PDB file of C-alpha atoms and ligand atoms in Angstrom:
ATOM      1  CA  ILE G   1      13.041 -24.750  17.346  1.00 69.00           C
ATOM      2  CA  SER G   2      10.844 -23.343  20.124  1.00 73.00           C
ATOM      3  CA  THR G   3       8.566 -26.405  19.943  1.00 77.00           C
ATOM      4  CA  LEU G   4      11.556 -28.776  20.011  1.00 75.00           C
ATOM      5  CA  ILE G   5      13.192 -27.014  22.959  1.00 72.00           C
ATOM      6  CA  ILE G   6      10.014 -27.063  25.021  1.00 73.00           C
ATOM      7  CA  SER G   7       9.035 -30.639  24.108  1.00 80.00           C
ATOM      8  CA  PHE G   8      12.425 -32.024  25.252  1.00 80.00           C
ATOM      9  CA  PHE G   9      11.978 -30.509  28.715  1.00 84.00           C
ATOM     10  CA  LYS G  10      11.195 -32.923  31.545  1.00 85.00           C
ATOM     11  CA  GLN G  11      10.465 -31.566  35.001  1.00 82.00           C
ATOM     12  CA  GLY G  12      13.040 -32.755  37.551  1.00 85.00           C
ATOM     13  CA  ASN G  13      15.589 -33.773  34.882  1.00 89.00           C
ATOM     14  CA  ILE G  14      17.860 -30.733  34.428  1.00 91.00           C
ATOM     15  CA  ARG G  15      20.484 -31.663  31.840  1.00 90.00           C
ATOM     16  CA  ASP G  16      21.695 -28.327  30.527  1.00 86.00           C
ATOM     17  CA  ILE G  17      21.229 -24.557  30.439  1.00 83.00           C
ATOM     18  CA  THR G  18      18.047 -24.833  28.324  1.00 83.00           C
ATOM     19  CA  ASP G  19      16.354 -27.083  30.923  1.00 88.00           C
ATOM     20  CA  LYS G  20      17.526 -24.789  33.732  1.00 87.00           C
ATOM     21  CA  LEU G  21      16.096 -21.682  32.032  1.00 84.00           C
ATOM     22  CA  ILE G  22      12.734 -23.351  31.366  1.00 85.00           C
ATOM     23  CA  ALA G  23      12.504 -24.724  34.922  1.00 88.00           C
ATOM     24  CA  GLU G  24      13.422 -21.358  36.439  1.00 83.00           C
ATOM     25  CA  CYS G  25      10.845 -19.532  34.322  1.00 83.00           C
ATOM     26  CA  ARG G  26       8.067 -22.022  35.110  1.00 83.00           C
ATOM     27  CA  MET G  27       8.840 -21.620  38.809  1.00 83.00           C
ATOM     28  CA  ARG G  28       8.857 -17.839  38.550  1.00 82.00           C
ATOM     29  CA  SER G  29       5.610 -17.695  36.595  1.00 80.00           C
ATOM     30  CA  GLN G  30       3.894 -19.187  39.639  1.00 82.00           C
ATOM     31  CA  SER G  31       5.572 -16.881  42.143  1.00 82.00           C
ATOM     32  CA  GLU G  32       5.545 -13.204  43.057  1.00 83.00           C
ATOM     33  CA  TYR G  33       8.271 -12.700  40.406  1.00 78.00           C
ATOM     34  CA  LYS G  34       5.762 -13.528  37.654  1.00 79.00           C
ATOM     35  CA  HIS G  35       6.541 -10.256  35.856  1.00 80.00           C
ATOM     36  CA  LYS G  36      10.219 -11.267  35.538  1.00 76.00           C
ATOM     37  CA  ALA G  37       9.585 -14.687  33.938  1.00 78.00           C
ATOM     38  CA  LEU G  38      10.865 -15.092  30.377  1.00 80.00           C
ATOM     39  CA  SER G  39       8.552 -16.241  27.608  1.00 82.00           C
ATOM     40  CA  ASN G  40       9.283 -19.373  25.547  1.00 79.00           C
ATOM     41  CA  ASP G  41      10.426 -17.100  22.716  1.00 84.00           C
ATOM     42  CA  ASP G  42      12.851 -15.283  25.068  1.00 84.00           C
ATOM     43  CA  ILE G  43      14.288 -18.623  26.173  1.00 82.00           C
ATOM     44  CA  THR G  44      14.710 -19.722  22.549  1.00 83.00           C
ATOM     45  CA  SER G  45      16.529 -16.473  21.715  1.00 87.00           C
ATOM     46  CA  ILE G  46      18.859 -16.762  24.728  1.00 87.00           C
ATOM     47  CA  VAL G  47      19.694 -20.381  23.947  1.00 84.00           C
ATOM     48  CA  LEU G  48      20.348 -19.528  20.290  1.00 86.00           C
ATOM     49  CA  ASP G  49      22.582 -16.609  21.363  1.00 88.00           C
ATOM     50  CA  ILE G  50      24.604 -18.830  23.673  1.00 88.00           C
ATOM     51  CA  PHE G  51      24.912 -21.572  21.051  1.00 86.00           C
ATOM     52  CA  GLY G  52      25.865 -19.019  18.388  1.00 87.00           C
ATOM     53  CA  ALA G  53      28.400 -17.240  20.590  1.00 90.00           C
ATOM     54  CA  GLY G  54      29.814 -20.420  22.134  1.00 90.00           C
ATOM     55  CA  PHE G  55      29.883 -22.875  19.253  1.00 90.00           C
ATOM     56  CA  ASP G  56      31.582 -20.998  16.450  1.00 89.00           C
ATOM     57  CA  THR G  57      34.237 -19.463  18.725  1.00 94.00           C
ATOM     58  CA  VAL G  58      35.280 -22.689  20.463  1.00 95.00           C
ATOM     59  CA  SER G  59      35.288 -24.698  17.222  1.00 93.00           C
ATOM     60  CA  LYS G  60      37.463 -22.005  15.624  1.00 93.00           C
ATOM     61  CA  ALA G  61      39.846 -22.133  18.597  1.00 95.00           C
ATOM     62  CA  LEU G  62      40.158 -25.927  18.201  1.00 95.00           C
ATOM     63  CA  SER G  63      40.654 -25.675  14.474  1.00 91.00           C
ATOM     64  CA  TRP G  64      43.429 -23.079  14.899  1.00 92.00           C
ATOM     65  CA  SER G  65      45.004 -25.232  17.638  1.00 94.00           C
ATOM     66  CA  LEU G  66      45.195 -28.247  15.315  1.00 92.00           C
ATOM     67  CA  MET G  67      46.704 -26.023  12.634  1.00 88.00           C
ATOM     68  CA  TYR G  68      49.428 -24.806  15.022  1.00 91.00           C
ATOM     69  CA  LEU G  69      50.109 -28.377  16.241  1.00 92.00           C
ATOM     70  CA  VAL G  70      50.479 -29.745  12.758  1.00 88.00           C
ATOM     71  CA  SER G  71      52.675 -26.900  11.585  1.00 86.00           C
ATOM     72  CA  ASN G  72      54.959 -26.941  14.656  1.00 90.00           C
ATOM     73  CA  PRO G  73      56.123 -30.538  15.254  1.00 91.00           C
ATOM     74  CA  THR G  74      58.644 -29.505  17.945  1.00 95.00           C
ATOM     75  CA  ILE G  75      55.952 -27.683  19.917  1.00 97.00           C
ATOM     76  CA  GLN G  76      53.671 -30.700  19.538  1.00 96.00           C
ATOM     77  CA  GLN G  77      56.433 -32.964  20.902  1.00 96.00           C
ATOM     78  CA  LYS G  78      56.824 -30.720  23.963  1.00 98.00           C
ATOM     79  CA  ILE G  79      53.069 -30.930  24.633  1.00 98.00           C
ATOM     80  CA  HIS G  80      53.222 -34.731  24.375  1.00 97.00           C
ATOM     81  CA  ALA G  81      56.237 -34.925  26.698  1.00 97.00           C
ATOM     82  CA  GLU G  82      54.518 -32.769  29.326  1.00 98.00           C
ATOM     83  CA  LEU G  83      51.290 -34.811  29.111  1.00 97.00           C
ATOM     84  CA  ASP G  84      53.218 -38.092  29.383  1.00 96.00           C
ATOM     85  CA  ALA G  85      55.022 -36.851  32.496  1.00 97.00           C
ATOM     86  CA  VAL G  86      51.930 -35.436  34.253  1.00 97.00           C
ATOM     87  CA  VAL G  87      49.012 -37.588  33.059  1.00 96.00           C
ATOM     88  CA  GLY G  88      50.665 -40.731  31.661  1.00 93.00           C
ATOM     89  CA  GLN G  89      48.874 -43.408  29.640  1.00 88.00           C
ATOM     90  CA  ASN G  90      46.871 -45.047  32.427  1.00 92.00           C
ATOM     91  CA  ARG G  91      44.202 -42.391  32.875  1.00 94.00           C
ATOM     92  CA  LEU G  92      42.483 -39.576  31.020  1.00 93.00           C
ATOM     93  CA  PRO G  93      43.441 -35.905  31.570  1.00 95.00           C
ATOM     94  CA  LYS G  94      41.300 -33.970  34.065  1.00 95.00           C
ATOM     95  CA  PHE G  95      40.589 -30.297  34.511  1.00 94.00           C
ATOM     96  CA  SER G  96      42.589 -30.383  37.753  1.00 95.00           C
ATOM     97  CA  ASP G  97      45.724 -31.283  35.726  1.00 97.00           C
ATOM     98  CA  ARG G  98      45.689 -27.806  34.207  1.00 96.00           C
ATOM     99  CA  ALA G  99      47.970 -26.211  36.818  1.00 95.00           C
ATOM    100  CA  GLN G 100      50.576 -28.931  36.223  1.00 97.00           C
ATOM    101  CA  LEU G 101      50.612 -28.399  32.456  1.00 98.00           C
ATOM    102  CA  PRO G 102      52.221 -24.969  31.925  1.00 98.00           C
ATOM    103  CA  TYR G 103      53.370 -25.731  28.393  1.00 98.00           C
ATOM    104  CA  MET G 104      49.848 -26.722  27.310  1.00 98.00           C
ATOM    105  CA  ASN G 105      48.512 -23.497  28.895  1.00 98.00           C
ATOM    106  CA  ALA G 106      51.204 -21.465  27.156  1.00 98.00           C
ATOM    107  CA  PHE G 107      50.283 -23.114  23.838  1.00 98.00           C
ATOM    108  CA  ILE G 108      46.608 -22.144  24.300  1.00 98.00           C
ATOM    109  CA  LEU G 109      47.514 -18.551  25.209  1.00 98.00           C
ATOM    110  CA  GLU G 110      49.780 -18.260  22.188  1.00 98.00           C
ATOM    111  CA  MET G 111      47.098 -19.774  19.918  1.00 97.00           C
ATOM    112  CA  LEU G 112      44.570 -17.157  21.153  1.00 97.00           C
ATOM    113  CA  ARG G 113      47.090 -14.312  20.796  1.00 97.00           C
ATOM    114  CA  HIS G 114      48.706 -15.231  17.495  1.00 94.00           C
ATOM    115  CA  SER G 115      45.528 -16.228  15.623  1.00 93.00           C
ATOM    116  CA  SER G 116      43.341 -13.498  17.223  1.00 94.00           C
ATOM    117  CA  PHE G 117      40.433 -15.194  15.476  1.00 93.00           C
ATOM    118  CA  VAL G 118      37.962 -12.718  17.048  1.00 94.00           C
ATOM    119  CA  PRO G 119      39.812  -9.608  15.832  1.00 93.00           C
ATOM    120  CA  PHE G 120      37.188  -7.100  17.032  1.00 94.00           C
ATOM    121  CA  THR G 121      34.689  -7.178  19.880  1.00 95.00           C
ATOM    122  CA  ILE G 122      30.963  -6.708  19.293  1.00 93.00           C
ATOM    123  CA  PRO G 123      30.349  -3.018  18.487  1.00 94.00           C
ATOM    124  CA  HIS G 124      28.935  -1.046  21.432  1.00 94.00           C
ATOM    125  CA  SER G 125      27.757   2.541  21.795  1.00 94.00           C
ATOM    126  CA  THR G 126      28.755   5.275  24.253  1.00 95.00           C
ATOM    127  CA  THR G 127      25.858   6.295  26.530  1.00 95.00           C
ATOM    128  CA  ARG G 128      27.318   9.766  27.273  1.00 97.00           C
ATOM    129  CA  ASP G 129      30.095  12.113  26.179  1.00 98.00           C
ATOM    130  CA  THR G 130      33.339  10.730  27.550  1.00 96.00           C
ATOM    131  CA  ASN G 131      37.110  10.991  27.343  1.00 96.00           C
ATOM    132  CA  LEU G 132      39.482   8.071  26.978  1.00 92.00           C
ATOM    133  CA  TYR G 133      43.225   8.709  27.366  1.00 92.00           C
ATOM    134  CA  GLY G 134      42.752  12.274  26.099  1.00 96.00           C
ATOM    135  CA  PHE G 135      40.436  11.339  23.207  1.00 95.00           C
ATOM    136  CA  ASP G 136      36.966  12.893  23.302  1.00 97.00           C
ATOM    137  CA  ILE G 137      34.246  10.388  22.389  1.00 97.00           C
ATOM    138  CA  PRO G 138      30.751  11.848  21.976  1.00 97.00           C
ATOM    139  CA  LYS G 139      27.562  10.144  23.165  1.00 97.00           C
ATOM    140  CA  GLY G 140      26.121   7.613  20.723  1.00 97.00           C
ATOM    141  CA  ARG G 141      29.459   6.825  19.014  1.00 97.00           C
ATOM    142  CA  CYS G 142      30.122   3.221  17.975  1.00 96.00           C
ATOM    143  CA  VAL G 143      33.079   1.798  19.939  1.00 95.00           C
ATOM    144  CA  PHE G 144      34.798  -1.582  19.982  1.00 94.00           C
ATOM    145  CA  ILE G 145      38.201  -3.057  20.788  1.00 95.00           C
ATOM    146  CA  ASN G 146      40.676  -3.967  18.083  1.00 95.00           C
ATOM    147  CA  GLN G 147      41.864  -7.159  19.813  1.00 96.00           C
ATOM    148  CA  TRP G 148      44.060  -8.165  16.891  1.00 94.00           C
ATOM    149  CA  GLN G 149      46.090  -4.956  17.239  1.00 95.00           C
ATOM    150  CA  VAL G 150      46.555  -5.402  21.011  1.00 97.00           C
ATOM    151  CA  ASN G 151      47.685  -8.991  20.488  1.00 96.00           C
ATOM    152  CA  HIS G 152      50.227  -7.971  17.850  1.00 95.00           C
ATOM    153  CA  ASP G 153      51.389  -4.683  19.358  1.00 97.00           C
ATOM    154  CA  PRO G 154      55.211  -4.626  19.052  1.00 97.00           C
ATOM    155  CA  ASP G 155      55.377  -2.514  22.236  1.00 96.00           C
ATOM    156  CA  LEU G 156      53.765  -5.362  24.198  1.00 96.00           C
ATOM    157  CA  TRP G 157      55.137  -8.427  22.424  1.00 97.00           C
ATOM    158  CA  ARG G 158      58.597  -9.341  21.216  1.00 96.00           C
ATOM    159  CA  ASP G 159      58.340 -10.731  17.647  1.00 96.00           C
ATOM    160  CA  PRO G 160      54.513 -10.578  17.711  1.00 96.00           C
ATOM    161  CA  PHE G 161      54.154 -12.497  14.433  1.00 93.00           C
ATOM    162  CA  ILE G 162      56.181 -15.479  15.628  1.00 94.00           C
ATOM    163  CA  PHE G 163      54.291 -18.372  17.222  1.00 94.00           C
ATOM    164  CA  ARG G 164      56.228 -19.100  20.423  1.00 97.00           C
ATOM    165  CA  PRO G 165      54.375 -20.524  23.493  1.00 98.00           C
ATOM    166  CA  GLU G 166      57.629 -20.233  25.497  1.00 98.00           C
ATOM    167  CA  ARG G 167      57.105 -16.449  25.711  1.00 98.00           C
ATOM    168  CA  PHE G 168      54.508 -17.131  28.447  1.00 98.00           C
ATOM    169  CA  ILE G 169      56.768 -19.329  30.582  1.00 98.00           C
ATOM    170  CA  THR G 170      58.895 -17.795  33.326  1.00 97.00           C
ATOM    171  CA  THR G 171      62.415 -18.932  34.162  1.00 96.00           C
ATOM    172  CA  CYS G 172      60.828 -20.966  37.027  1.00 96.00           C
ATOM    173  CA  GLY G 173      58.751 -22.899  34.478  1.00 96.00           C
ATOM    174  CA  LYS G 174      55.447 -21.258  35.455  1.00 96.00           C
ATOM    175  CA  ILE G 175      52.965 -19.197  33.404  1.00 97.00           C
ATOM    176  CA  ASP G 176      53.844 -15.492  33.396  1.00 98.00           C
ATOM    177  CA  ARG G 177      50.537 -14.067  34.746  1.00 97.00           C
ATOM    178  CA  ASN G 178      51.514 -10.507  33.938  1.00 97.00           C
ATOM    179  CA  LEU G 179      52.040 -11.329  30.262  1.00 97.00           C
ATOM    180  CA  SER G 180      49.119 -13.759  29.918  1.00 97.00           C
ATOM    181  CA  ASP G 181      46.718 -11.039  31.170  1.00 97.00           C
ATOM    182  CA  LYS G 182      47.748  -8.962  28.151  1.00 97.00           C
ATOM    183  CA  VAL G 183      46.165 -11.432  25.702  1.00 98.00           C
ATOM    184  CA  ILE G 184      42.762  -9.952  24.808  1.00 97.00           C
ATOM    185  CA  LEU G 185      40.324 -12.197  22.958  1.00 97.00           C
ATOM    186  CA  PHE G 186      37.187 -12.229  25.136  1.00 98.00           C
ATOM    187  CA  GLY G 187      36.588  -8.458  25.196  1.00 97.00           C
ATOM    188  CA  MET G 188      36.941  -6.229  28.241  1.00 94.00           C
ATOM    189  CA  GLY G 189      34.725  -4.495  30.771  1.00 90.00           C
ATOM    190  CA  GLN G 190      31.085  -5.047  31.590  1.00 88.00           C
ATOM    191  CA  ARG G 191      30.121  -6.622  28.274  1.00 90.00           C
ATOM    192  CA  LYS G 192      33.045  -9.024  28.045  1.00 95.00           C
ATOM    193  CA  CYS G 193      32.326 -12.625  27.050  1.00 96.00           C
ATOM    194  CA  ILE G 194      30.199 -14.466  29.624  1.00 93.00           C
ATOM    195  CA  GLY G 195      31.502 -17.814  28.339  1.00 94.00           C
ATOM    196  CA  GLU G 196      35.238 -17.168  28.845  1.00 96.00           C
ATOM    197  CA  THR G 197      35.701 -19.656  31.695  1.00 95.00           C
ATOM    198  CA  ILE G 198      33.792 -22.477  30.029  1.00 93.00           C
ATOM    199  CA  GLY G 199      35.384 -21.653  26.652  1.00 96.00           C
ATOM    200  CA  ARG G 200      38.919 -21.901  28.059  1.00 97.00           C
ATOM    201  CA  LEU G 201      37.958 -25.106  29.878  1.00 96.00           C
ATOM    202  CA  GLU G 202      36.581 -26.725  26.712  1.00 96.00           C
ATOM    203  CA  ILE G 203      39.717 -25.827  24.731  1.00 97.00           C
ATOM    204  CA  PHE G 204      41.985 -27.202  27.469  1.00 98.00           C
ATOM    205  CA  LEU G 205      40.083 -30.486  27.860  1.00 97.00           C
ATOM    206  CA  PHE G 206      39.788 -31.084  24.131  1.00 96.00           C
ATOM    207  CA  LEU G 207      43.504 -30.455  23.545  1.00 97.00           C
ATOM    208  CA  ALA G 208      44.591 -32.528  26.533  1.00 97.00           C
ATOM    209  CA  TYR G 209      42.447 -35.521  25.472  1.00 96.00           C
ATOM    210  CA  TYR G 210      43.393 -35.135  21.834  1.00 96.00           C
ATOM    211  CA  SER G 211      47.141 -34.731  22.379  1.00 96.00           C
ATOM    212  CA  ARG G 212      47.312 -37.594  24.856  1.00 94.00           C
ATOM    213  CA  ASN G 213      46.036 -39.978  22.183  1.00 92.00           C
ATOM    214  CA  TRP G 214      46.860 -38.533  18.801  1.00 93.00           C
ATOM    215  CA  ILE G 215      49.634 -36.955  16.740  1.00 91.00           C
ATOM    216  CA  SER G 216      48.736 -34.504  13.974  1.00 87.00           C
ATOM    217  CA  VAL G 217      50.864 -34.817  10.883  1.00 86.00           C
ATOM    218  CA  SER G 218      50.981 -32.907   7.644  1.00 80.00           C
ATOM    219  CA  ALA G 219      53.367 -32.226   4.828  1.00 70.00           C
ATOM    220  CA  ASP G 220      54.771 -28.753   4.771  1.00 66.00           C
ATOM    221  CA  VAL G 221      52.223 -26.593   6.580  1.00 66.00           C
ATOM    222  CA  THR G 222      53.121 -23.120   7.710  1.00 70.00           C
ATOM    223  CA  VAL G 223      50.599 -20.704   9.203  1.00 68.00           C
ATOM    224  CA  ASP G 224      50.786 -17.338   7.557  1.00 71.00           C
ATOM    225  CA  ILE G 225      48.484 -15.201   9.663  1.00 66.00           C
ATOM    226  CA  LEU G 226      48.214 -12.667   6.889  1.00 67.00           C
ATOM    227  CA  GLN G 227      46.349 -15.342   4.927  1.00 71.00           C
ATOM    228  CA  TYR G 228      43.161 -15.145   6.972  1.00 68.00           C
ATOM    229  CA  THR G 229      39.840 -15.681   5.292  1.00 67.00           C
ATOM    230  CA  ILE G 230      37.164 -13.082   5.957  1.00 65.00           C
ATOM    231  CA  ASN G 231      35.720 -15.414   8.669  1.00 70.00           C
ATOM    232  CA  ASN G 232      39.093 -15.506  10.439  1.00 74.00           C
ATOM    233  CA  GLU G 233      39.609 -19.088   9.530  1.00 75.00           C
ATOM    234  CA  HIS G 234      43.086 -20.311   8.701  1.00 76.00           C
ATOM    235  CA  ARG G 235      43.756 -21.407   5.186  1.00 72.00           C
ATOM    236  CA  ARG G 236      42.707 -24.945   4.390  1.00 72.00           C
ATOM    237  CA  CYS G 237      45.161 -27.710   5.254  1.00 70.00           C
ATOM    238  CA  ASP G 238      44.878 -30.326   2.520  1.00 69.00           C
ATOM    239  CA  HIS G 239      47.086 -33.073   3.921  1.00 73.00           C
ATOM    240  CA  PHE G 240      46.073 -33.259   7.566  1.00 79.00           C
ATOM    241  CA  LYS G 241      46.593 -36.729   9.054  1.00 85.00           C
ATOM    242  CA  VAL G 242      45.964 -37.951  12.583  1.00 89.00           C
ATOM    243  CA  CYS G 243      47.891 -40.965  13.923  1.00 90.00           C
ATOM    244  CA  ALA G 244      47.387 -42.826  17.196  1.00 91.00           C
ATOM    245  CA  ARG G 245      50.248 -42.273  19.672  1.00 87.00           C
ATOM    246  CA  VAL G 246      50.314 -45.832  20.984  1.00 72.00           C
TER     247      VAL G 246
HETATM  248  C1  HEM O   1      37.392 -19.164  22.628  1.00 74.24           C
HETATM  249  C2  HEM O   1      36.129 -18.954  22.887  1.00 74.24           C
HETATM  250  C3  HEM O   1      35.437 -17.599  22.913  1.00 74.24           C
HETATM  251  C4  HEM O   1      35.886 -16.357  22.515  1.00 74.24           C
HETATM  252  C5  HEM O   1      37.243 -16.000  21.915  1.00 74.24           C
HETATM  253  C6  HEM O   1      34.812 -15.415  22.770  1.00 74.24           C
HETATM  254  C7  HEM O   1      34.883 -14.051  22.520  1.00 74.24           C
HETATM  255  C8  HEM O   1      33.866 -13.159  22.766  1.00 74.24           C
HETATM  256  C9  HEM O   1      33.920 -11.737  22.497  1.00 74.24           C
HETATM  257  C10 HEM O   1      35.115 -10.997  21.905  1.00 74.24           C
HETATM  258  C11 HEM O   1      32.735 -11.202  22.859  1.00 74.24           C
HETATM  259  C12 HEM O   1      32.331  -9.722  22.723  1.00 74.24           C
HETATM  260  C13 HEM O   1      32.715  -8.932  23.964  1.00 74.24           C
HETATM  261  C14 HEM O   1      32.444  -7.461  23.770  1.00 74.24           C
HETATM  262  O1  HEM O   1      31.627  -7.101  22.956  1.00 74.24           O
HETATM  263  O2  HEM O   1      33.098  -6.657  24.426  1.00 74.24           O
HETATM  264  C15 HEM O   1      31.906 -12.271  23.351  1.00 74.24           C
HETATM  265  C16 HEM O   1      30.614 -12.108  23.808  1.00 74.24           C
HETATM  266  C17 HEM O   1      29.811 -13.128  24.221  1.00 74.24           C
HETATM  267  N1  HEM O   1      30.170 -14.451  24.366  1.00 74.24           N
HETATM  268 FE1  HEM O   1      31.973 -15.237  23.943  1.00 74.24          FE
HETATM  269  N2  HEM O   1      33.751 -16.085  23.300  1.00 74.24           N
HETATM  270  C18 HEM O   1      34.091 -17.420  23.416  1.00 74.24           C
HETATM  271  C19 HEM O   1      33.310 -18.442  23.939  1.00 74.24           C
HETATM  272  C20 HEM O   1      32.026 -18.294  24.399  1.00 74.24           C
HETATM  273  C21 HEM O   1      31.217 -19.349  24.955  1.00 74.24           C
HETATM  274  C22 HEM O   1      31.697 -20.815  25.141  1.00 74.24           C
HETATM  275  C23 HEM O   1      29.988 -18.807  25.256  1.00 74.24           C
HETATM  276  C24 HEM O   1      28.768 -19.448  25.867  1.00 74.24           C
HETATM  277  C25 HEM O   1      28.732 -20.598  26.461  1.00 74.24           C
HETATM  278  C26 HEM O   1      30.038 -17.398  24.897  1.00 74.24           C
HETATM  279  C27 HEM O   1      28.998 -16.516  25.047  1.00 74.24           C
HETATM  280  C28 HEM O   1      29.063 -15.157  24.784  1.00 74.24           C
HETATM  281  C29 HEM O   1      27.935 -14.238  24.926  1.00 74.24           C
HETATM  282  C30 HEM O   1      26.511 -14.608  25.357  1.00 74.24           C
HETATM  283  C31 HEM O   1      28.407 -12.968  24.587  1.00 74.24           C
HETATM  284  C32 HEM O   1      27.640 -11.634  24.604  1.00 74.24           C
HETATM  285  C33 HEM O   1      27.844 -10.982  25.970  1.00 74.24           C
HETATM  286  C34 HEM O   1      27.154  -9.624  26.077  1.00 74.24           C
HETATM  287  O3  HEM O   1      26.819  -9.024  25.074  1.00 74.24           O
HETATM  288  O4  HEM O   1      26.992  -9.177  27.210  1.00 74.24           O
HETATM  289  N3  HEM O   1      31.289 -17.123  24.389  1.00 74.24           N
HETATM  290  N4  HEM O   1      32.621 -13.448  23.296  1.00 74.24           N
END
């Protein structure tokens, strides 16, 4: 992989994060910051980390989204109606449409909350004795957030096991920021996900493009979130069909 990554690099043609890292390190290795330059092996590890952390999560989010679309035809219709009104059929959706598509945003928030497909954050370790809300935690103790519990806490959410995007929409038709901030799926604090913004953007763009053009259909699918697999994938949908909308 290292050889491939380095051989694809062409000076002056920065196409992605791999090229940018290599270019930056080559520049540094010839400057006074030589000691801070990453080796080719470091670059390979970083790129693999980003691919690993960014690929599986986003593809799982899209897979869960399709599952919720296919199992909730009324919700799917509302997404189509909103897209037709805001984007129409004469152009493709853009990132800047996001603010005008509250129902689509609510659907994504509810998909993240209800599926909670990253149930726990990466385990971390306390660097000193500390106290959290009255609980003593000694130095060196493994700590992580149970995101699934937060996202299904009956004190925070009414009917937490029901999939209802409308819960995030205020009476004025806007996203309820107070409630949407309570959805935890990217971790919290200093080590929270560095790819949250791009991850949310990818999910939005995929769903907007997809839903503008396609309808997902299936016979009799219901999502039972207690039927997770160990990888937090939904159960297999055997009769998934996609039909063009026009
Ligand atoms: C829906 C999509 C995603 C979800 C739900 C998600 C979730 C998470 C979670 C829960 C963590 C652990 C945070 C912690 O330990 O406190 C994490 C870490 C991380 N994520 Fe994401 N992620 C997503 C997309 C991405 C993308 C697209 C990238 C890269 C482009 C990415 C890169 C990373 C990296 C590098 C870390 C480790 C950060 C560190 O240890 O400091 N993630 N992510």
